[in-house]
Short mmCIF file of C-alpha atoms and ligand atoms in Angstrom, two decimals:
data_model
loop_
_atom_site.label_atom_id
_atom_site.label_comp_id
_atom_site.label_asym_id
_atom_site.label_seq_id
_atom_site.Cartn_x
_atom_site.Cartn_y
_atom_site.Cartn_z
CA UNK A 17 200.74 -36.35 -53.22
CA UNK A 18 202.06 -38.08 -56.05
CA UNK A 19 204.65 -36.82 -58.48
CA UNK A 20 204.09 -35.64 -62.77
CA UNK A 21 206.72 -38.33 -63.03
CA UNK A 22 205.45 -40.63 -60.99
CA UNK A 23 201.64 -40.72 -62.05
CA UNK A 24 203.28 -41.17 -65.73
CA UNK A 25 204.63 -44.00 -64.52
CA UNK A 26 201.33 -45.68 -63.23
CA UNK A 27 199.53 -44.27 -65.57
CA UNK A 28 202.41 -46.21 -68.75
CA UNK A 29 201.47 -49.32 -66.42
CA UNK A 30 197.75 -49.01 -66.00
CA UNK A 31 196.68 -47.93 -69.49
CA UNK A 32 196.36 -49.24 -72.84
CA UNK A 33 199.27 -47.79 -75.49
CA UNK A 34 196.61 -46.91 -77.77
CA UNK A 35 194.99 -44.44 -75.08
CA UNK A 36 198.11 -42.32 -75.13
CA UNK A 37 198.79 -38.27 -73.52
CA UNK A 38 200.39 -35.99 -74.78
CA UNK A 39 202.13 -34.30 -72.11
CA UNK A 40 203.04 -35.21 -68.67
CA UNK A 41 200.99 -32.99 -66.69
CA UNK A 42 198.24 -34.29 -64.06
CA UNK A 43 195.89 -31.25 -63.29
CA UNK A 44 195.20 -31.05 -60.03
CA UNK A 45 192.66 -27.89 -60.66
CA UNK A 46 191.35 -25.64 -63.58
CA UNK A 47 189.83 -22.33 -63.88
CA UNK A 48 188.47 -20.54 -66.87
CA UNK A 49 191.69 -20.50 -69.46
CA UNK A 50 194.39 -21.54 -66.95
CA UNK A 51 195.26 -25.19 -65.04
CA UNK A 52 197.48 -25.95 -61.94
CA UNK A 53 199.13 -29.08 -61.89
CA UNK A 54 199.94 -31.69 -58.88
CA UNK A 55 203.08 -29.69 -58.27
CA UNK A 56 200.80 -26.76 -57.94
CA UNK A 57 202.55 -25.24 -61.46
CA UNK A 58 200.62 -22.65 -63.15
CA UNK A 59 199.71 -23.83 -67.10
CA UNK A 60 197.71 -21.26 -69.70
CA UNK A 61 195.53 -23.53 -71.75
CA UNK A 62 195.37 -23.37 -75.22
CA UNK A 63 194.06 -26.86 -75.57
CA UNK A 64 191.00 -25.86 -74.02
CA UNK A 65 190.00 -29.69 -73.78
CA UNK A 66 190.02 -30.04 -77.54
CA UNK A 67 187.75 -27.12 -77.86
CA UNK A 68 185.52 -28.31 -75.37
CA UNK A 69 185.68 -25.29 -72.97
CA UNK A 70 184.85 -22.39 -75.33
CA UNK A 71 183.42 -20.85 -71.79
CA UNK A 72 186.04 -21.83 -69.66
CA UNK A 73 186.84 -24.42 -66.79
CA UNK A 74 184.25 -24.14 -64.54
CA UNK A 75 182.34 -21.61 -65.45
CA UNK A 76 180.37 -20.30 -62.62
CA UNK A 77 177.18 -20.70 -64.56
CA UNK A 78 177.87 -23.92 -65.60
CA UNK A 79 179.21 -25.07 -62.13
CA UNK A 80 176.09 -23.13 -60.61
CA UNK A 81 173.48 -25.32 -62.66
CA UNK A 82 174.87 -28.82 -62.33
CA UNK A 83 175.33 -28.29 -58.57
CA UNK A 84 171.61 -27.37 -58.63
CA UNK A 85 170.30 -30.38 -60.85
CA UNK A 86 172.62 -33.15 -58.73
CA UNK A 87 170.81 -31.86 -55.46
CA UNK A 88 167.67 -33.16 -57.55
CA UNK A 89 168.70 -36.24 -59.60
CA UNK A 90 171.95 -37.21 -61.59
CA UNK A 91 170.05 -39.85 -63.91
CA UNK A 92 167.12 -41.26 -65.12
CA UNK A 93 167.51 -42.16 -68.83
CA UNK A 94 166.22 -39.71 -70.86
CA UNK A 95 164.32 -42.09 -72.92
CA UNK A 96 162.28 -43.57 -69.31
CA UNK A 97 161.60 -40.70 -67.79
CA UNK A 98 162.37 -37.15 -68.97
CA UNK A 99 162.69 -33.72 -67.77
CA UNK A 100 162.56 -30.36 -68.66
CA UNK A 101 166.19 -29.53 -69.23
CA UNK A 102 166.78 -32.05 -72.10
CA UNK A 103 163.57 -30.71 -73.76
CA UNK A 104 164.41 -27.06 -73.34
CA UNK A 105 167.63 -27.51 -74.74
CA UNK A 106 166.12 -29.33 -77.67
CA UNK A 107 163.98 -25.99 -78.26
CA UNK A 108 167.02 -23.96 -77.75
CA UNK A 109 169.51 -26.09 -80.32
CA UNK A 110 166.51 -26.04 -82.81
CA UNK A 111 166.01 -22.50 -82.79
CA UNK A 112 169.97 -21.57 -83.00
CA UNK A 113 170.66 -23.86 -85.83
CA UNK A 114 171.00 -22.10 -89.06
CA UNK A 115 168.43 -24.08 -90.52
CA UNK A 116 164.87 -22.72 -91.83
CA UNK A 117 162.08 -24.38 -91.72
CA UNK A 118 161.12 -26.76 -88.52
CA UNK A 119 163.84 -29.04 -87.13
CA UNK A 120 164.21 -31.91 -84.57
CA UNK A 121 167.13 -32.70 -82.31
CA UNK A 122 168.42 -35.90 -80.42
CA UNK A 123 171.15 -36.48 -78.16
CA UNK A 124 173.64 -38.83 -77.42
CA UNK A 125 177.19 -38.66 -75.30
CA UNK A 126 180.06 -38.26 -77.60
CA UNK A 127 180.86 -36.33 -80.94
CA UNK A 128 181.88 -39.87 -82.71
CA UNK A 129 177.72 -40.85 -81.32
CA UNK A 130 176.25 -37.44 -83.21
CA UNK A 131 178.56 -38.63 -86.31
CA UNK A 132 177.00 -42.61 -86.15
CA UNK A 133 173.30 -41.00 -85.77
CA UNK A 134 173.60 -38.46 -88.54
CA UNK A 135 174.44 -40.87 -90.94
CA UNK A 136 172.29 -43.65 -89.61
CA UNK A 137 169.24 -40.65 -89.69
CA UNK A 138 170.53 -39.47 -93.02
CA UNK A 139 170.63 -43.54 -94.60
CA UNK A 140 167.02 -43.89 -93.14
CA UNK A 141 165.30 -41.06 -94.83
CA UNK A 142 166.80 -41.10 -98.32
CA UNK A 143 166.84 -45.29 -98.28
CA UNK A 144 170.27 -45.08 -99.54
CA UNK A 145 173.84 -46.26 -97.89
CA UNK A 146 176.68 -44.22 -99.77
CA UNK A 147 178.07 -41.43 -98.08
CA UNK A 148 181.07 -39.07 -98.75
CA UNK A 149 183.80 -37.67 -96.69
CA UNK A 150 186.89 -35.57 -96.88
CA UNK A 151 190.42 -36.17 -97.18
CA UNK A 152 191.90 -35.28 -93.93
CA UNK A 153 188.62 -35.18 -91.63
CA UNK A 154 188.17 -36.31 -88.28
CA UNK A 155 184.95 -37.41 -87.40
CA UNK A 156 185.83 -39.82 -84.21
CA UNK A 157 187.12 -43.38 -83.57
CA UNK A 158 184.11 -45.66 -83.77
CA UNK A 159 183.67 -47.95 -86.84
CA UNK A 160 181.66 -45.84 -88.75
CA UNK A 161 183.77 -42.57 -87.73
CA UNK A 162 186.89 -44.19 -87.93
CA UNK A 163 185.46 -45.26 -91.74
CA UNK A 164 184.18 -41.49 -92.41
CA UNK A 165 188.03 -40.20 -91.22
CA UNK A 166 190.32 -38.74 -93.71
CA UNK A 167 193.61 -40.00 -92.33
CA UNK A 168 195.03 -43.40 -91.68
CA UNK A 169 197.76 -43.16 -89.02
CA UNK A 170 197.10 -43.51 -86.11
CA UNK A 171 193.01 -43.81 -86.65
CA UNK A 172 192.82 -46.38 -89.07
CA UNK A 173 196.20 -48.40 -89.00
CA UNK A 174 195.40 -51.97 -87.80
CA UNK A 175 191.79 -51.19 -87.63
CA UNK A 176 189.86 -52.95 -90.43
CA UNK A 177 188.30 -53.67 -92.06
CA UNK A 178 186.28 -50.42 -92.90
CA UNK A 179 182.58 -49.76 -93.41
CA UNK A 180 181.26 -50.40 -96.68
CA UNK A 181 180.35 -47.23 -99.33
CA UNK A 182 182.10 -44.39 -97.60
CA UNK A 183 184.52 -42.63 -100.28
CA UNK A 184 186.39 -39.67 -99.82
CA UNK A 185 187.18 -37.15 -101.79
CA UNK A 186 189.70 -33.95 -101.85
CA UNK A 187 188.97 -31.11 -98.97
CA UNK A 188 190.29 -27.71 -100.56
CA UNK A 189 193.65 -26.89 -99.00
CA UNK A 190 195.40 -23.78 -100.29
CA UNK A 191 198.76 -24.37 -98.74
CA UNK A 192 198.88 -27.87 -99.71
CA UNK A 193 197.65 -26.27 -103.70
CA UNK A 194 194.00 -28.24 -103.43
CA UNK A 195 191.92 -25.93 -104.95
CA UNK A 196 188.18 -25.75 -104.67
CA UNK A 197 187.96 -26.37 -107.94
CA UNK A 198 189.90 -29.77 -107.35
CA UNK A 199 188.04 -30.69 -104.16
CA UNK A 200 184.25 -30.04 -105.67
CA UNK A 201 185.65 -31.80 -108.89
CA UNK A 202 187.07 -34.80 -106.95
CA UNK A 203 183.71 -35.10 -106.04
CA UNK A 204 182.19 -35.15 -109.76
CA UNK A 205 184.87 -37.71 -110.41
CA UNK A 206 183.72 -40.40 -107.73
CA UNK A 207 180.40 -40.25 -109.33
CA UNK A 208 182.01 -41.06 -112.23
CA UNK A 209 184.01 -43.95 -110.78
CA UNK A 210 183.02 -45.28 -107.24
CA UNK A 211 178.85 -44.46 -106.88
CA UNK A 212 176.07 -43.58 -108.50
CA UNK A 213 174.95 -40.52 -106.74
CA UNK A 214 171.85 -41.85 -106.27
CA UNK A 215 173.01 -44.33 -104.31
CA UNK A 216 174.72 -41.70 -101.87
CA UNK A 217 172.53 -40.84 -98.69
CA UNK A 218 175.18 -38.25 -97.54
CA UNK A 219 177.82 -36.12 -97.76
CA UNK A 220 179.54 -34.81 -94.10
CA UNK A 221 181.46 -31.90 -94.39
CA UNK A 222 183.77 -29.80 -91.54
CA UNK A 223 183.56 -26.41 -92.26
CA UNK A 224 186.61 -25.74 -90.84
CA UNK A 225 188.89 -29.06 -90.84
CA UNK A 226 189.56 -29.75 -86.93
CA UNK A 227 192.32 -32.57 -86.37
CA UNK A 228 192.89 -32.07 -90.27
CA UNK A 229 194.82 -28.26 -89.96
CA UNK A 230 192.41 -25.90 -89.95
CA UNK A 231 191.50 -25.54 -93.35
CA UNK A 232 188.66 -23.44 -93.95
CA UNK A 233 186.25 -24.68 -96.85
CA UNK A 234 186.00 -21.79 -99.01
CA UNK A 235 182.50 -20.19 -99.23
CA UNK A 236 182.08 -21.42 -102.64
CA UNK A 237 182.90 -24.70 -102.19
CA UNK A 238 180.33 -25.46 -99.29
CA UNK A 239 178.13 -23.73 -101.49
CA UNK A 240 178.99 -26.20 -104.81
CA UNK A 241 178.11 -29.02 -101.74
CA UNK A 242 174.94 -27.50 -101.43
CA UNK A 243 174.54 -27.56 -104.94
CA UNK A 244 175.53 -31.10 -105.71
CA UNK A 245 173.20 -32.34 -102.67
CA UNK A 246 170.37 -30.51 -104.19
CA UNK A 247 170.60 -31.65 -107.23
CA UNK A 248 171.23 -35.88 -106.10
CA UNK A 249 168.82 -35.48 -103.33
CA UNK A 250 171.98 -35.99 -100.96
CA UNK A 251 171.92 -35.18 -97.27
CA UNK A 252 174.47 -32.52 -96.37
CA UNK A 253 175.96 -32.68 -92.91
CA UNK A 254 177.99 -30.15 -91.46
CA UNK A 255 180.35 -31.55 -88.46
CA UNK A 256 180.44 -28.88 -85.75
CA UNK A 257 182.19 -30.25 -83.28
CA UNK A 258 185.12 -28.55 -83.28
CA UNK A 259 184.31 -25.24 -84.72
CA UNK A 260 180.54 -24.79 -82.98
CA UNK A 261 179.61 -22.64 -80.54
CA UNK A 262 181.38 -19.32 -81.19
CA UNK A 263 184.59 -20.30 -81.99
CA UNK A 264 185.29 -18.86 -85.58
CA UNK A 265 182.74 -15.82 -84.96
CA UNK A 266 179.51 -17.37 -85.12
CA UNK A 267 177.79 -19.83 -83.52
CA UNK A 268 178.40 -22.27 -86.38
CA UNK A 269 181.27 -22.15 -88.95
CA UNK A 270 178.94 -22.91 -91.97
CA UNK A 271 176.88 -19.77 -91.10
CA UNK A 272 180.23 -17.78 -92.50
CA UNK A 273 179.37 -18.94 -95.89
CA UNK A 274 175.52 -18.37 -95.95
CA UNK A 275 175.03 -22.29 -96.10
CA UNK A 276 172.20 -24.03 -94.56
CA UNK A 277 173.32 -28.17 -94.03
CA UNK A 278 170.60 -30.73 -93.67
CA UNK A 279 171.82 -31.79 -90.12
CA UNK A 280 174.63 -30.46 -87.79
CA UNK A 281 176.65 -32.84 -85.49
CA UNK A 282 177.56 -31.05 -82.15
CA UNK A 283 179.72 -32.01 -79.17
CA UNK A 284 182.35 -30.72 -76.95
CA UNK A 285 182.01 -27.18 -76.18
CA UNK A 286 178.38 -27.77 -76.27
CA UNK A 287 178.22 -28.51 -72.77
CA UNK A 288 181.23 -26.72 -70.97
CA UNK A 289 182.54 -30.33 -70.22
CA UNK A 290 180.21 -32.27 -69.74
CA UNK A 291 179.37 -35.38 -71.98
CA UNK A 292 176.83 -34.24 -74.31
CA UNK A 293 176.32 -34.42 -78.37
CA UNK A 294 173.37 -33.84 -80.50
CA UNK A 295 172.02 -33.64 -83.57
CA UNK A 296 169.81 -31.18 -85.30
CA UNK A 297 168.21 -31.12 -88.61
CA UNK A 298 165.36 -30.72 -90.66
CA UNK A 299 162.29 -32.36 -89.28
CA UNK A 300 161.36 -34.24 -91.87
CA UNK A 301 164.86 -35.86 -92.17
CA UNK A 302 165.21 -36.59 -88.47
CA UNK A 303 162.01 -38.03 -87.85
CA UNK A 304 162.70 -40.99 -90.47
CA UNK A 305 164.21 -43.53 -87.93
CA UNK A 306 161.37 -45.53 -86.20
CA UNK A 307 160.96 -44.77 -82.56
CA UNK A 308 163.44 -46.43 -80.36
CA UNK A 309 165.95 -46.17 -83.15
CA UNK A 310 168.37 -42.83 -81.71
CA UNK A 311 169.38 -42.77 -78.03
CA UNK A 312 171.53 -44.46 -75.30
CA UNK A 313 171.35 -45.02 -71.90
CA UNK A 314 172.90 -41.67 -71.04
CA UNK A 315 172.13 -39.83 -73.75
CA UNK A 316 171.20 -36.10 -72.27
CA UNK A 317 171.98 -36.53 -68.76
CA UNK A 318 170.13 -33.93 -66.91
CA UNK A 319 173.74 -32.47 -65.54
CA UNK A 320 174.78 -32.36 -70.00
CA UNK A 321 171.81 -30.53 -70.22
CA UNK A 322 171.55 -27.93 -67.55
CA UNK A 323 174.94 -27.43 -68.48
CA UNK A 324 174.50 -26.90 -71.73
CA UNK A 325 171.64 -24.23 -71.38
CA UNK A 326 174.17 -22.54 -69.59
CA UNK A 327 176.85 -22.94 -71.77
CA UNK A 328 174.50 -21.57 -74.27
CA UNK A 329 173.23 -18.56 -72.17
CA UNK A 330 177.17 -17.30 -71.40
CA UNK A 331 177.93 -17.52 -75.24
CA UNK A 332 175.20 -15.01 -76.03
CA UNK A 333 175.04 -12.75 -72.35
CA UNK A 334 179.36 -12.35 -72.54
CA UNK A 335 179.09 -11.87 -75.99
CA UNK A 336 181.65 -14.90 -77.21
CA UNK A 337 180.68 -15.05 -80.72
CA UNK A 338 182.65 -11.63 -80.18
CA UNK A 339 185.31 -12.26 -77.82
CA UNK A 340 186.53 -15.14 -80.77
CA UNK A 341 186.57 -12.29 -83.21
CA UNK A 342 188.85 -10.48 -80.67
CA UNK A 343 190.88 -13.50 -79.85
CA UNK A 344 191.57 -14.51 -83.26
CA UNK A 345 193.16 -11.12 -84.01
CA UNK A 346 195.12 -11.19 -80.94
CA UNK A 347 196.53 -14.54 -81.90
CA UNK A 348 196.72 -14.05 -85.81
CA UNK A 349 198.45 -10.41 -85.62
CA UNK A 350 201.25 -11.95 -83.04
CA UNK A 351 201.82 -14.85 -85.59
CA UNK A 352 201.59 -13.00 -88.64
CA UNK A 353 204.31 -10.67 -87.13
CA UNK A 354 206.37 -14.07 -86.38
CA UNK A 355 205.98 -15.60 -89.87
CA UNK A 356 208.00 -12.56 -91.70
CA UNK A 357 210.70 -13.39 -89.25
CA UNK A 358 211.22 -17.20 -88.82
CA UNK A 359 211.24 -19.38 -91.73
CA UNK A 360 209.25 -21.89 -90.02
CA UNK A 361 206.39 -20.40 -89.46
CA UNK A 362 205.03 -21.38 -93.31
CA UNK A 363 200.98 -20.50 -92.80
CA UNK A 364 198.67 -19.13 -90.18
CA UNK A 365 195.06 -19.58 -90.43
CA UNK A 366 191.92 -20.32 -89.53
CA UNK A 367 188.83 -18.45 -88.67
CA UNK A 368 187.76 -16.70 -85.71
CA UNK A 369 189.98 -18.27 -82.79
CA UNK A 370 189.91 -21.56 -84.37
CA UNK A 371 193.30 -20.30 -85.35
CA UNK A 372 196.46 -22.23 -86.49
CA UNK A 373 199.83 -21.92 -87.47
CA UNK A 374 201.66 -24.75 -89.57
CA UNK A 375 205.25 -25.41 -89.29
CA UNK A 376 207.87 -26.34 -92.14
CA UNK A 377 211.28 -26.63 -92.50
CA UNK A 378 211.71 -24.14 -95.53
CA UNK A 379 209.32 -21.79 -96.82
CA UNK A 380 209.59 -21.87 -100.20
CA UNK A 381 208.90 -25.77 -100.50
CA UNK A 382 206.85 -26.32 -97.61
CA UNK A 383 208.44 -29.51 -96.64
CA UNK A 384 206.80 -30.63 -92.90
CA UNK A 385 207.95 -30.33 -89.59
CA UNK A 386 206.30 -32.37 -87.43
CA UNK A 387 209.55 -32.78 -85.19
CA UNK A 388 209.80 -28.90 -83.98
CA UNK A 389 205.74 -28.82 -84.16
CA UNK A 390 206.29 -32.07 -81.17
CA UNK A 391 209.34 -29.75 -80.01
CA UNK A 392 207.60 -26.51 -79.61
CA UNK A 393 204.88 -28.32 -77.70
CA UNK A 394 206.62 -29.94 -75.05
CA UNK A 395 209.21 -26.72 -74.60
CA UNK A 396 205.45 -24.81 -74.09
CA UNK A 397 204.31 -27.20 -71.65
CA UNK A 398 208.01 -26.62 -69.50
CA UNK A 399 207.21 -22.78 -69.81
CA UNK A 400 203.59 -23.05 -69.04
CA UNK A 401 201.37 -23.34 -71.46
CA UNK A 402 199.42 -26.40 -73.05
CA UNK A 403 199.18 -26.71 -76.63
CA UNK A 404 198.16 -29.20 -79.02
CA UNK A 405 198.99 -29.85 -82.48
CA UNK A 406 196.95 -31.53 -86.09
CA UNK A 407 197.45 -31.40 -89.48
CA UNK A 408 198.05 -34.32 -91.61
CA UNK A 409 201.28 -34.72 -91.10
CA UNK A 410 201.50 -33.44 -87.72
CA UNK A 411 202.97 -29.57 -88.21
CA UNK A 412 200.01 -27.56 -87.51
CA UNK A 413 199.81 -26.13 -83.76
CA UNK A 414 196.07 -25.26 -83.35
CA UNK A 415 194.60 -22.78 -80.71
CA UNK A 416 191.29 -23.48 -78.83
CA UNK A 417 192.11 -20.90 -75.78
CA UNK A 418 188.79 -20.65 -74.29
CA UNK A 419 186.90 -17.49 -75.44
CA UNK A 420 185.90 -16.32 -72.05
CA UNK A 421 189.95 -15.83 -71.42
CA UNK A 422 190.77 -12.09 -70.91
CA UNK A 423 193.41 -10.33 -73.57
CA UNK A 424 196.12 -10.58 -70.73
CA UNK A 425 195.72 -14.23 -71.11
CA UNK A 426 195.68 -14.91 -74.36
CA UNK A 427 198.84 -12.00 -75.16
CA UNK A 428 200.63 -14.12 -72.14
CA UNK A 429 199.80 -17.19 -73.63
CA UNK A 430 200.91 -15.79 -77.44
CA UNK A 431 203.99 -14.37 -75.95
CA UNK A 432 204.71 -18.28 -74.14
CA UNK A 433 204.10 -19.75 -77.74
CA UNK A 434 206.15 -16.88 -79.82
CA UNK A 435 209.20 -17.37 -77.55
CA UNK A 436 209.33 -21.47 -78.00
CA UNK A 437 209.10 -20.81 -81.57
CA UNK A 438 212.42 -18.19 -81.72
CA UNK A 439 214.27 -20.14 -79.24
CA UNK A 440 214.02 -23.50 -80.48
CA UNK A 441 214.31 -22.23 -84.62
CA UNK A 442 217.15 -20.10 -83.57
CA UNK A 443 218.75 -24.15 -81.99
CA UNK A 444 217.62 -25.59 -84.94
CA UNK A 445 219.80 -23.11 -86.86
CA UNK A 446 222.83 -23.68 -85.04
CA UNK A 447 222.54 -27.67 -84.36
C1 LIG B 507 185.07 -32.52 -86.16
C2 LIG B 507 185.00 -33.64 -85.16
N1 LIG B 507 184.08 -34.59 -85.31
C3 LIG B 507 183.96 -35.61 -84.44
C4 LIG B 507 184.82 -35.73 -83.36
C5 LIG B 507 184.67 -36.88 -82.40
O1 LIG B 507 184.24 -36.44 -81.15
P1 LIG B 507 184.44 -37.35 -79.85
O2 LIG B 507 185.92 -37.40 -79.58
O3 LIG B 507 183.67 -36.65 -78.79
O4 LIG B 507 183.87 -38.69 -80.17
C6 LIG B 507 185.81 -34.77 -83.18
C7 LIG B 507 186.77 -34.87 -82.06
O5 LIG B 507 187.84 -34.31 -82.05
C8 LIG B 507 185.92 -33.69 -84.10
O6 LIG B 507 186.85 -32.75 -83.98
#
């Protein structure tokens, strides 16, 4: 079998730059919140996938259900000739959303598809083309995404041009002192110079910021969204696909601050790891586009779907909405403990286990250090345990453990991360 080193190698040869890893290990298996590499070492994973396995590698219900639907049929287009799955889970999504009123879903394969679709549904119903992002979102690497994205290296560097009418204004980040205030009035201020508001068909919004740093939106600003949408006639979307299904407590982040969106984009942990994205909405919004208009060729393969019912039926029968409450305190109290001891641990937060801890070089004037952030991730990996940073200037680790891991786990995992962080500070101090 081949080496870590030497599938690097090929792997250097074989694939474009652009399509880079971030550590050398090739996983030979996986199992709920731990991975085994080709040289049968033992990883804890608090990369989860990107937060695509909020119920684990291979969860037996999940593994159960595809192997039952690819004894049947692994394709058929969706959009030919359906089946039950896709519509159940259509029923299901619509029911969970917190949304009142009667909504519609569609599906499609990848988060950056639910992104394209949401705006594409959203410019279709109101007849209008503007829409508004945030600084330091993510929203995926496809033209429009890659437009709608709040951060230029390495997403938008080389890339243009961009979309037309996409502006972005201020997300509220305490630690960087962008207030809510600020953000809701950089918002009042590109009326005033960029659009007309009633040119705007949407606004998309992360409730918590994903690739960004976990920044949660305040309550009162997704609430002064709400406001501003209701008052232009403005389509608000919340982007959950990163902090959906149960990571910060709830199914959805928004639900934290009592705000109902227009649409919600979903993806990753949606179907345990399996391709699969959606959006749902308010009927009236997402039945604008003509027939024929939302889809794709593989858009809610039956194995997506029976997957995703599962997925769906472990959050609520294991409780996970829960077990991220108990996660996140695991994680948070173990880091808070850290910060009053090392000076580079400058913030922790986050919501739920969507958790995060940003690094600096000095507390007092926050200065950013994404060089022990890349440090601390590699010395993980060599002690067994995958993490993955964000942040706009690449400082923030971020923790996306799935939530079906047990406390041993997770305090093993914690302790892994703790130790990287006094070891290679206490280097730093010295060097
Ligand atoms: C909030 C958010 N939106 C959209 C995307 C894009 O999803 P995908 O990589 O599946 O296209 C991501 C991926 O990280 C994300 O975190």
């Amino acid at each position: 079998m081949s080496s870590n080193q030497d599938l690097q190698k090929r792997r250097d040869a074989a694939l474009a730059r652009g399509q880079t890893n971030l550590l050398p290990v090739f996983v030979e298996k996986a199992e709920n919140a731990e991975l085994w590499d080709v040289a049968g070492r033992r990883y804890i994973d608090f990369a989860g996938g990107i937060a695509v396995l909020n119920t684990g590698h291979v969860h037996p219900r999940v593994r159960a259900a595809v192997e039952r639907q690819l004894g049947k049929f692994s394709h058929t287009c969706f959009m030919v000739t359906p089946y039950e799955s896709g519509v159940a889970l259509a029923e299901k999504l619509n029911a969970i959303v917190p949304i009142s009123g009667p909504t519609r879903s569609m599906f499609v394969t990848t988060g950056a598809e639910a992104v394209e679709n949401a705006v594409k549904i959203a410019r279709s119903f109101t007849g209008r083309s503007g829409v508004i992002a945030f600084s330091g979102g993510f929203h995926g690497r496809t033209m429009m995404c890659m437009g709608l994205t709040g951060k230029v290296m390495p997403y938008k560097s080389s890339f243009g041009p961009m979309p037309g009418e996409i502006y972005h204004a201020p997300y509220p980040m305490a630690y960087q002192g962008v207030t809510e205030k600020q953000a809701l009035g950089g918002i009042a201020s590109l009326f005033k110079v960029d659009i007309d508001p009633q040119r705007v068909a949407a606004m998309i919004v992360e409730p918590v910021l994903g690739e960004g740093g976990y920044y949660v939106a305040p309550p009162a600003f997704l609430r002064g969204l709400r406001d501003i949408c209701d008052k232009h006639g403005i389509v608000l979307i919340a982007d959950e696909i990163q902090s959906g299904f149960a990571r910060t407590g709830r199914m959805f982040a928004i639900e934290h601050a009592g705000v109902e969106p227009d649409l919600i984009t979903m993806a990753k942990s949606l179907a345990g790891g399996f391709p699969l994205a959606a959006v749902t909405g308010r009927q009236e919004i997402m039945d604008a586009p003509e027939p024929g208009g939302l889809g794709g060729t593989y858009a809610a393969s039956p194995l997506a779907t029976e997957a995703a019912l599962a997925v769906l039926d472990v959050i609520e029968e294991e409780g996970l909405t829960g077990r991220a409450d108990a996660i996140g305190e695991i994680l948070r109290d173990g880091l808070e403990a850290l910060s009053g001891e090392l000076e580079c641990v400058g913030d922790i937060r986050g919501l739920g286990a969507m958790l995060a801890c940003e690094l600096v070089t000095d507390k007092s004037t926050r200065e950013p250090d994404p060089e022990l952030t890349a440090a601390v991730m590699r010395e993980a990996a060599q002690r067994g345990l995958v993490l993955v940073t964000c942040g706009m200037y690449g400082n923030v680790i971020r923790i996306m453990v799935p939530l079906t891991a047990s406390d041993a786990i997770v305090r093993e995992g914690l302790d892994i991360l703790v130790e990287c962080l006094r070891d290679l500070s206490a280097r730093r101090a010295v060097a």
